[in-house]
Every structure is written in structure tokens, then in C-alpha cells.
Amino acid sequence: MLVSNGSGSHESRRRPLPYGRQTIEDDDVAAVANALRSEWLTTGPMVDAFESAFAQWVGCREAVAVNSGTAALHAAVAALGLRSGDEVIVPALTFVASANCALYVGARPVFADVDPSTLLLDPSEIVRRRTSRTRAVITVDYAGQPCDYDAIREIAGDLAVIADSCHAPGARYRGRSVGTLADISTFSLHPVKHFTTGEGGIAATDNPELARRMRVFRNHGIASSHREREERVTWWYEMVDLGFNYRLTDFQCALGMSQLGKIDEWINARRRIARMYDERLASVRGVQPLGVRPEVSHAYHLYVVRLTDEYGVPRDLAFRRLREAGIGVNVHYIPVHLHPYYRTRLDTREGQCPVAERLYREILSLPIFPAMNEDDIDRVVDMLRRIPGS
Ligand SMILES: *Cc1c(COP(=O)(O)O)cnc(C)c1O
């Protein structure tokens, strides 16, 4: 049994600590219950209300709600007209969905390496990986830190830029809000992210035509919704494109609205937790938090550290020890090009993105979520400090 010698009650030391966790309060439950008692279960007034509220919060013109962050990425590549034969540059160190969306429309993801300090797409890689077929760059605001969008836009020139901002709602780059920095920015509303609708996603854009295409895309490629037809007393509809059923329900949008009202407070809590980790980890040898650039305001979906050689314990062993102690650490991510599907179908292999491959072996995501308290943070840091000596 572990002997506790730090602060915190015995109870809080034994409680399993996940790496991320949603916050659902009574007012969230009431908002969903109200929506369930209303006339519309699926596409109804709450969808519009949620989209408008999110767009206003981000400071973009349009937001399109869909039923997952992955669907938002799919809608984005479809709206931008990407198709078979096109290439899309995407960082290797991300969740598979960032790259899979290119495959959904027959395009080819081309993997780019990341900056060793921030693990964000290295803008110079766009030059290196670009060919005559390249049509777009997908950026990933890894862990919640915005990419260097000015550099990326300048280097990308006429390429479309899709921001996979699933980690970064509320983050800022040179004072500008994430959601306004790319042609389309996508967000996930999965429970482990900043705010949730159960499953869900939302795409932000300043371009009304791209928003219109994404709305058609989420509804089978049909140009009007059931509710619009009811209001106009018509049964007539036309399918103008091949779309999907990616609609988000009204009661999920009610949950999203309720959660959105609290997101600023939750992001502040995440920033406070990150600051406490920063302070405490400064004295732990070989545990190195990722770099944060001065021109950004970080949203901290993840708090990622590198366990360097100086730590003396391999990441996988440290991972096991922390999990045995009830601390829900995780690894984000296996570089996408190393997954079997990509190796066999796209002929990707080790050595293509050496920085991502090397750092993947060192990274560990520590627990971070708004309801974490100082005892929880001390418990994680104490354990990290003790592992090398035990
Ligand atoms: C969560 C996530 C997604 C996918 O979102 P879902 O809502 O789970 O479909 C895509 N990209 C990144 C970087 C993510 O973290």
C-alpha cells in the first residue's frame, strides 16, 4: 500500500483521478429536461439558439452544430470542396480524426512534423510537404495552444486552412479568438472536452457560403430542414448534394447552451490548475511541461509533460505506476502515420516525422479538469516525484 506523506485526506488520495471529466450541474439537467418536454426533439429552435450563442462567444459570423467533432471535420473538408486526388497536410501528432476526414472525401493526408517544444505543426513543414496536389492544411491546436496562424497563413498562401480546434475553445492568438483564425475551425463537444452535449461538434466560420454548405451536408445534402418545411407548409425538398445525417438534437443543444454559460469559468479553472502544475513541476527533475508561446492564451484541454532522459524512468513504466496509484494519466497521441491502417493503406512508416515519433515516447497527459483541487494536483506531483526513487 502507498504511504501518503503529502497533503490531502486519505480519501482524496484513494479516489481515482481521471485525466479529464465533464461537469454537469442541476441547471444543465433542467435545461435538457425543458427541451425534452418541448415540441422539438431534434432540429428545433435550440439548434439555432446554440449556434448563435457559440458564434457570439467565439466572435465568428457563423457556427454549424453537428453530432460530433469528427462530423464537423468531415463537413469542413466537404464544404471546402476537397476530393479525390487532393492532398491535405496534417500534423502527425493528433487524434486520428484530424487525418481521417481527408480520407472520407477521397483526399490524401500528408503528415507533417511538429515543433519539439510545443508539439504544434511546424509551419516550415508546409513548404517541405507541399506538392502540386496540395489543397489544404489542417492545423491542430494541440493541448489547447493555438498554432502560429500568421506564419501558417503566410506560408500556406492560397491553400485552405482548417483548424482542428477541438482542444482549444476560448484560446487566443495575438488577441484573436480561436474559431476566427482559419477558413473553418472545428470543435468537439465530447464529455472529455471543455464543454459537452454528450456527443457533438460545432464548426465556426466567417464565410456564410461555407456555413450554408455545412448545413446542407449535415442534413443528407437536402437544402431545407423539416422544421423549415413545416413553417412554410410544404412537403417539397430537394437533395442537391451527397450529405449525411450529422444533426445534433435540440435537447443536446439545450445542454450545450447551458454549458456555454459556464465555459469561461471552467477555462479559468484549467489555467489555474496549469499554473499550479507549472510551479510545482519546476522542481521535479526530468519532468518538463510543453512550451507555451508568449503570444497565446492557452485553453488547456490537456496538460502534457515530457519525461526526459533525466527523469530516469521510461514513460511507459511511469504511466503504469501512476495508473496503479489511481491517477488517470494518458498519452496523446500515437502519431497517426504509425497506425496499422495508415501503414498498410497509405504506406506510411517510421522515420517520416522524427520529432513527433521521438516525443511520442516521452509525453504524458496529467489529469486536468475544472473540479480538480489543489490536493489532487499535489497528489499527482508527489507521485511523479517519488517514482524515480522507488
Ligand atoms: C476529440 C477530438 C476530435 C474528435 O471529436 P469527436 O467529438 O470525438 O468526434 C478530433 N480532433 C481532435 C484533436 C480531438 O481532440
Coordinates of C-alpha atoms and ligand atoms in Angstrom, one line a residue:
M1 CA 0.0 0.0 0.0
L2 CA 1.1 3.5 -0.7
V3 CA 2.1 5.6 2.3
S4 CA 0.7 9.1 2.0
N5 CA 3.1 11.7 3.2
G6 CA 1.8 14.8 1.4
S7 CA -1.2 17.0 2.0
G8 CA -4.7 15.8 1.3
S9 CA -7.0 13.4 3.1
H10 CA -6.6 9.7 2.8
E11 CA -10.0 9.6 1.0
S12 CA -8.9 12.0 -1.7
R13 CA -5.7 10.1 -2.1
R14 CA -7.5 6.9 -2.9
R15 CA -10.2 8.4 -5.1
P16 CA -9.5 7.6 -8.8
L17 CA -8.5 10.7 -10.6
P18 CA -9.4 10.7 -14.3
Y19 CA -7.3 12.7 -16.8
G20 CA -10.4 14.7 -17.8
R21 CA -14.0 14.8 -16.6
Q22 CA -17.2 16.7 -17.6
T23 CA -19.0 19.0 -15.2
I24 CA -22.8 18.5 -15.2
E25 CA -24.9 20.6 -12.7
D26 CA -28.6 20.9 -11.9
D27 CA -29.2 23.7 -14.3
D28 CA -27.7 21.6 -17.1
V29 CA -30.1 18.8 -16.2
A30 CA -33.1 21.2 -16.1
A31 CA -32.2 22.7 -19.5
V32 CA -32.2 19.3 -21.1
A33 CA -35.5 18.3 -19.3
N34 CA -37.2 21.5 -20.6
A35 CA -36.1 20.7 -24.1
L36 CA -37.3 17.2 -23.8
R37 CA -40.8 18.5 -22.8
S38 CA -40.9 20.9 -25.8
E39 CA -42.3 20.2 -29.2
W40 CA -39.0 19.5 -30.9
L41 CA -36.6 16.7 -30.0
T42 CA -34.3 17.1 -33.0
T43 CA -33.6 20.1 -35.2
G44 CA -35.7 22.8 -33.5
P45 CA -35.2 26.3 -32.0
M46 CA -32.4 25.3 -29.6
V47 CA -30.1 24.4 -32.5
D48 CA -30.3 28.0 -33.9
A49 CA -30.0 29.4 -30.4
F50 CA -26.9 27.3 -29.6
E51 CA -25.2 28.1 -32.9
S52 CA -25.8 31.9 -32.4
A53 CA -24.6 31.8 -28.8
F54 CA -21.5 29.9 -29.8
A55 CA -20.7 32.2 -32.7
Q56 CA -21.1 35.2 -30.5
W57 CA -18.9 33.7 -27.8
V58 CA -16.2 32.9 -30.4
G59 CA -16.6 36.2 -32.3
C60 CA -17.2 34.5 -35.7
R61 CA -20.1 35.0 -38.1
E62 CA -21.5 31.5 -38.3
A63 CA -21.4 28.3 -36.3
V64 CA -22.9 25.0 -37.5
A65 CA -23.7 22.3 -34.9
V66 CA -23.3 18.7 -35.8
N67 CA -23.3 15.4 -33.9
S68 CA -19.5 15.0 -33.3
G69 CA -16.2 16.8 -33.7
T70 CA -15.4 14.3 -36.4
A71 CA -18.6 15.2 -38.3
A72 CA -17.5 18.8 -38.1
L73 CA -14.2 18.0 -39.7
H74 CA -15.9 15.9 -42.4
A75 CA -18.3 18.8 -43.1
A76 CA -15.4 21.2 -43.3
V77 CA -13.4 19.2 -45.9
A78 CA -16.6 18.7 -47.9
A79 CA -17.6 22.3 -47.8
L80 CA -14.2 23.4 -49.0
G81 CA -14.6 21.0 -52.0
L82 CA -11.7 18.7 -51.2
R83 CA -11.9 15.5 -53.1
S84 CA -10.1 12.5 -54.7
G85 CA -6.6 13.4 -55.8
D86 CA -6.2 16.3 -53.4
E87 CA -3.6 16.3 -50.7
V88 CA -4.1 17.7 -47.2
I89 CA -1.2 18.5 -44.9
V90 CA -1.9 17.4 -41.3
P91 CA 0.4 17.1 -38.2
A92 CA 1.3 13.6 -37.3
L93 CA 0.8 14.1 -33.5
T94 CA -3.0 14.3 -33.3
F95 CA -6.1 12.2 -32.9
V96 CA -6.8 10.1 -35.9
A97 CA -10.0 12.0 -36.8
S98 CA -7.9 15.1 -37.9
A99 CA -6.4 13.0 -40.7
N100 CA -9.3 10.6 -41.3
C101 CA -11.6 13.5 -42.5
A102 CA -9.4 13.8 -45.6
L103 CA -9.9 10.1 -46.4
Y104 CA -13.7 10.4 -46.1
V105 CA -13.7 12.6 -49.2
G106 CA -11.0 10.5 -51.0
A107 CA -8.2 13.0 -50.4
R108 CA -4.8 12.0 -49.1
P109 CA -3.5 13.1 -45.7
V110 CA 0.2 14.1 -45.9
F111 CA 1.8 14.0 -42.5
A112 CA 3.9 16.9 -41.2
D113 CA 6.2 17.1 -38.3
V114 CA 5.8 19.2 -35.2
D115 CA 7.7 21.7 -33.2
P116 CA 9.6 19.9 -30.4
S117 CA 8.8 22.4 -27.7
T118 CA 5.0 22.9 -28.3
L119 CA 4.2 19.8 -30.4
L120 CA 2.3 22.1 -32.8
L121 CA 2.5 21.9 -36.6
D122 CA 5.9 23.3 -37.6
P123 CA 5.0 26.0 -40.3
S124 CA 8.2 25.2 -42.3
E125 CA 6.9 21.7 -42.8
I126 CA 4.1 23.1 -45.1
V127 CA 6.8 24.1 -47.5
R128 CA 8.5 20.7 -47.2
R129 CA 5.4 18.6 -47.7
R130 CA 3.6 20.7 -50.3
T131 CA 3.1 19.3 -53.8
S132 CA 1.1 20.4 -56.8
R133 CA -1.8 18.4 -55.4
T134 CA -1.9 20.1 -52.0
R135 CA -5.2 21.9 -51.4
A136 CA -5.4 22.4 -47.7
V137 CA -3.7 22.4 -44.3
I138 CA -5.3 21.1 -41.2
T139 CA -3.9 22.7 -38.1
V140 CA -4.3 21.2 -34.7
D141 CA -4.3 23.4 -31.6
Y142 CA -2.7 20.7 -29.6
A143 CA -3.5 20.6 -25.9
G144 CA -5.3 23.9 -26.2
Q145 CA -2.5 26.1 -27.5
P146 CA -3.2 27.9 -30.9
C147 CA -0.8 27.2 -33.7
D148 CA 1.2 30.1 -35.2
Y149 CA -1.6 31.2 -37.6
D150 CA 0.1 34.2 -39.0
A151 CA 3.1 32.1 -40.1
I152 CA 0.9 29.3 -41.3
R153 CA -1.3 31.6 -43.4
E154 CA 1.6 33.3 -44.9
I155 CA 3.3 30.1 -45.9
A156 CA 0.1 28.4 -46.9
G157 CA -0.8 31.2 -49.4
D158 CA -3.8 30.1 -51.3
L159 CA -4.3 26.7 -49.5
A160 CA -7.4 26.4 -47.4
V161 CA -6.8 26.2 -43.7
I162 CA -9.0 24.1 -41.5
A163 CA -8.3 24.4 -37.7
D164 CA -9.0 21.3 -35.7
S165 CA -9.5 23.4 -32.6
C166 CA -11.1 20.5 -30.6
H167 CA -8.6 21.2 -27.8
A168 CA -8.8 25.0 -27.8
P169 CA -12.2 26.7 -27.5
G170 CA -11.6 30.0 -25.7
A171 CA -7.9 30.1 -26.6
R172 CA -6.4 33.3 -28.2
Y173 CA -3.6 34.0 -30.6
R174 CA -2.3 37.6 -30.6
G175 CA -5.6 38.6 -29.0
R176 CA -7.6 36.9 -31.7
S177 CA -10.1 34.2 -30.7
V178 CA -9.6 30.6 -31.8
G179 CA -12.5 30.0 -34.2
T180 CA -11.7 33.1 -36.3
L181 CA -8.1 32.1 -37.4
A182 CA -8.8 29.6 -40.2
D183 CA -11.4 29.3 -43.0
I184 CA -13.2 26.8 -40.9
S185 CA -12.5 25.8 -37.2
T186 CA -13.9 22.7 -35.7
F187 CA -14.7 21.9 -32.1
S188 CA -15.8 18.7 -30.2
L189 CA -18.5 18.6 -27.6
H190 CA -17.4 15.1 -26.3
P191 CA -17.5 14.9 -22.4
V192 CA -13.7 15.0 -22.1
K193 CA -13.5 18.3 -23.9
H194 CA -14.2 21.8 -22.5
F195 CA -18.0 21.6 -22.6
T196 CA -20.3 18.9 -23.7
T197 CA -23.5 17.8 -25.4
G198 CA -22.8 14.1 -24.8
E199 CA -21.6 13.6 -28.3
G200 CA -21.5 16.7 -30.5
G201 CA -19.4 19.1 -32.6
I202 CA -19.6 22.6 -34.0
A203 CA -17.8 24.3 -36.9
A204 CA -17.1 28.0 -36.9
T205 CA -16.5 30.2 -39.9
D206 CA -16.7 33.8 -41.1
N207 CA -17.8 32.6 -44.6
P208 CA -21.6 32.3 -44.9
E209 CA -21.4 30.2 -48.1
L210 CA -19.2 27.6 -46.3
A211 CA -21.7 27.6 -43.4
R212 CA -24.6 27.1 -45.8
R213 CA -22.8 24.1 -47.4
M214 CA -22.1 22.5 -44.0
R215 CA -25.8 22.9 -43.0
V216 CA -26.8 21.1 -46.2
F217 CA -24.1 18.5 -45.7
R218 CA -25.3 17.6 -42.1
N219 CA -28.9 17.0 -43.4
H220 CA -28.4 14.4 -46.2
G221 CA -27.5 17.1 -48.8
I222 CA -31.1 18.4 -48.6
A223 CA -31.4 22.2 -48.9
S224 CA -34.2 22.7 -46.3
S225 CA -34.8 21.3 -42.8
H226 CA -38.0 19.5 -41.7
R227 CA -38.8 22.5 -39.4
E228 CA -38.4 25.0 -42.3
R229 CA -40.8 22.9 -44.4
E230 CA -43.3 22.8 -41.5
E231 CA -43.1 26.5 -41.2
R232 CA -43.6 27.1 -44.9
V233 CA -46.3 24.4 -45.1
T234 CA -44.7 22.5 -47.9
W235 CA -43.6 18.9 -48.4
W236 CA -41.2 19.7 -51.2
Y237 CA -37.5 19.2 -50.7
E238 CA -34.5 18.7 -53.0
M239 CA -31.3 16.8 -52.4
V240 CA -28.7 18.9 -54.0
D241 CA -25.5 17.1 -52.9
L242 CA -24.5 13.9 -51.2
G243 CA -24.7 14.6 -47.4
F244 CA -25.1 12.7 -44.2
N245 CA -27.3 12.7 -41.1
Y246 CA -25.0 14.6 -38.8
R247 CA -27.7 16.6 -37.0
L248 CA -27.4 17.5 -33.3
T249 CA -30.6 17.1 -31.3
D250 CA -32.5 20.0 -29.8
F251 CA -32.0 18.7 -26.2
Q252 CA -28.3 18.3 -26.8
C253 CA -28.2 21.9 -28.0
A254 CA -30.0 22.9 -24.8
L255 CA -27.3 21.2 -22.8
G256 CA -24.7 23.0 -24.9
M257 CA -26.3 26.4 -24.3
S258 CA -26.4 25.7 -20.6
Q259 CA -22.7 24.6 -20.5
L260 CA -21.6 27.5 -22.7
G261 CA -22.7 29.9 -19.9
K262 CA -20.0 28.4 -17.7
I263 CA -17.2 27.8 -20.1
D264 CA -15.2 30.9 -19.2
E265 CA -15.2 30.0 -15.6
W266 CA -14.1 26.5 -16.5
I267 CA -11.3 27.7 -18.7
N268 CA -10.0 29.9 -15.9
A269 CA -10.0 26.9 -13.6
R270 CA -8.0 25.0 -16.2
R271 CA -5.5 27.8 -16.4
R272 CA -5.2 28.0 -12.6
I273 CA -4.5 24.2 -12.5
A274 CA -1.9 24.5 -15.2
R275 CA -0.2 27.3 -13.3
M276 CA -0.1 25.1 -10.1
Y277 CA 1.4 22.3 -12.1
D278 CA 4.0 24.6 -13.7
E279 CA 5.1 25.9 -10.3
R280 CA 5.3 22.5 -8.6
L281 CA 6.9 20.7 -11.5
A282 CA 9.7 23.3 -11.8
S283 CA 11.5 21.3 -9.0
V284 CA 10.9 17.8 -10.4
R285 CA 13.9 16.7 -12.4
G286 CA 13.2 15.3 -15.9
V287 CA 9.5 16.3 -15.9
Q288 CA 9.2 19.1 -18.5
P289 CA 5.9 20.8 -19.3
L290 CA 5.4 21.7 -23.0
G291 CA 6.4 25.1 -24.2
V292 CA 3.8 27.9 -24.3
R293 CA 4.5 30.8 -26.6
P294 CA 4.1 34.3 -25.2
E295 CA 1.6 35.5 -27.9
V296 CA -1.1 32.9 -27.0
S297 CA -3.6 32.4 -24.3
H298 CA -3.8 28.7 -23.7
A299 CA -7.1 26.8 -23.2
Y300 CA -5.5 23.7 -21.5
H301 CA -7.7 20.8 -22.7
L302 CA -4.6 18.8 -21.8
Y303 CA -1.7 19.4 -19.5
V304 CA 1.2 17.5 -21.2
V305 CA 4.6 16.9 -19.8
R306 CA 7.7 15.2 -21.3
L307 CA 9.5 12.7 -19.2
T308 CA 13.1 13.3 -20.4
D309 CA 16.1 11.0 -20.0
E310 CA 16.9 12.9 -16.9
Y311 CA 13.8 11.5 -15.3
G312 CA 15.4 8.1 -15.4
V313 CA 12.2 6.1 -15.7
P314 CA 10.7 5.3 -19.1
R315 CA 7.3 6.9 -19.9
D316 CA 5.5 3.5 -20.1
L317 CA 6.7 2.5 -16.7
A318 CA 5.8 5.8 -15.2
F319 CA 2.4 5.5 -16.8
R320 CA 1.8 2.2 -15.1
R321 CA 2.9 3.3 -11.7
L322 CA 0.6 6.4 -11.9
R323 CA -2.3 4.3 -13.0
E324 CA -1.7 1.8 -10.2
A325 CA -1.9 4.8 -7.8
G326 CA -5.3 5.7 -9.3
I327 CA -4.0 8.7 -11.3
G328 CA -5.6 8.7 -14.7
V329 CA -2.7 9.8 -16.9
N330 CA -2.9 9.2 -20.6
V331 CA -0.9 9.5 -23.8
H332 CA -1.9 12.0 -26.6
Y333 CA -1.2 10.7 -29.2
I334 CA 0.3 7.8 -31.1
P335 CA 1.5 9.5 -34.3
V336 CA -1.3 8.9 -36.8
H337 CA 1.0 7.6 -39.6
L338 CA 2.1 4.8 -37.3
H339 CA -1.4 3.3 -37.0
P340 CA -1.7 0.0 -38.9
Y341 CA -4.4 1.3 -41.2
Y342 CA -2.2 4.1 -42.4
R343 CA 0.9 1.9 -42.7
T344 CA -1.0 -0.6 -44.8
R345 CA -3.3 1.6 -46.9
L346 CA -1.1 4.7 -47.3
D347 CA 2.3 3.1 -47.0
T348 CA 3.3 5.5 -44.1
R349 CA 6.2 4.4 -41.9
E350 CA 8.5 5.2 -39.0
G351 CA 11.0 7.9 -39.8
Q352 CA 8.6 10.2 -41.7
C353 CA 8.0 12.5 -38.8
P354 CA 11.1 12.0 -36.5
V355 CA 10.2 14.8 -33.9
A356 CA 6.7 13.5 -33.4
E357 CA 7.9 9.9 -33.2
R358 CA 10.7 10.8 -30.6
L359 CA 8.5 12.9 -28.4
Y360 CA 5.6 10.5 -28.5
R361 CA 7.8 8.2 -26.4
E362 CA 8.2 10.9 -23.8
I363 CA 4.8 12.5 -23.4
L364 CA 2.3 12.0 -20.7
S365 CA -1.0 13.9 -20.1
L366 CA -1.7 14.7 -16.5
P367 CA -5.2 15.0 -15.1
I368 CA -6.8 18.4 -15.7
F369 CA -10.5 19.3 -15.3
P370 CA -12.3 22.2 -13.7
A371 CA -13.3 20.3 -10.5
M372 CA -9.7 19.3 -9.6
N373 CA -8.5 20.7 -6.3
E374 CA -5.1 21.6 -5.0
D375 CA -4.8 18.2 -3.1
D376 CA -5.4 16.4 -6.4
I377 CA -2.6 18.4 -8.1
D378 CA -0.2 17.7 -5.1
R379 CA -1.0 14.0 -5.3
V380 CA -0.1 13.8 -9.0
V381 CA 3.1 15.8 -8.5
D382 CA 4.2 13.9 -5.3
M383 CA 3.7 10.6 -7.2
L384 CA 5.8 11.9 -10.2
R385 CA 8.5 13.0 -7.8
R386 CA 8.5 9.6 -6.0
I387 CA 8.5 7.2 -9.0
P388 CA 12.3 7.5 -9.9
G389 CA 13.4 6.8 -6.3
S390 CA 11.2 3.8 -5.8
Ligands
LIG1 C1 -11.9 15.0 -29.7 C2 -11.1 15.3 -31.0 C3 -11.7 15.0 -32.2 C4 -13.0 14.3 -32.4 O1 -14.0 14.8 -31.8 P1 -15.3 13.8 -31.5 O2 -16.3 14.7 -31.0 O3 -14.9 12.8 -30.5 O4 -15.7 13.2 -32.8 C5 -11.0 15.4 -33.3 N1 -9.7 16.0 -33.2 C6 -9.2 16.2 -32.0 C7 -7.8 16.8 -32.0 C8 -9.8 15.8 -30.8 O5 -9.3 16.0 -29.7

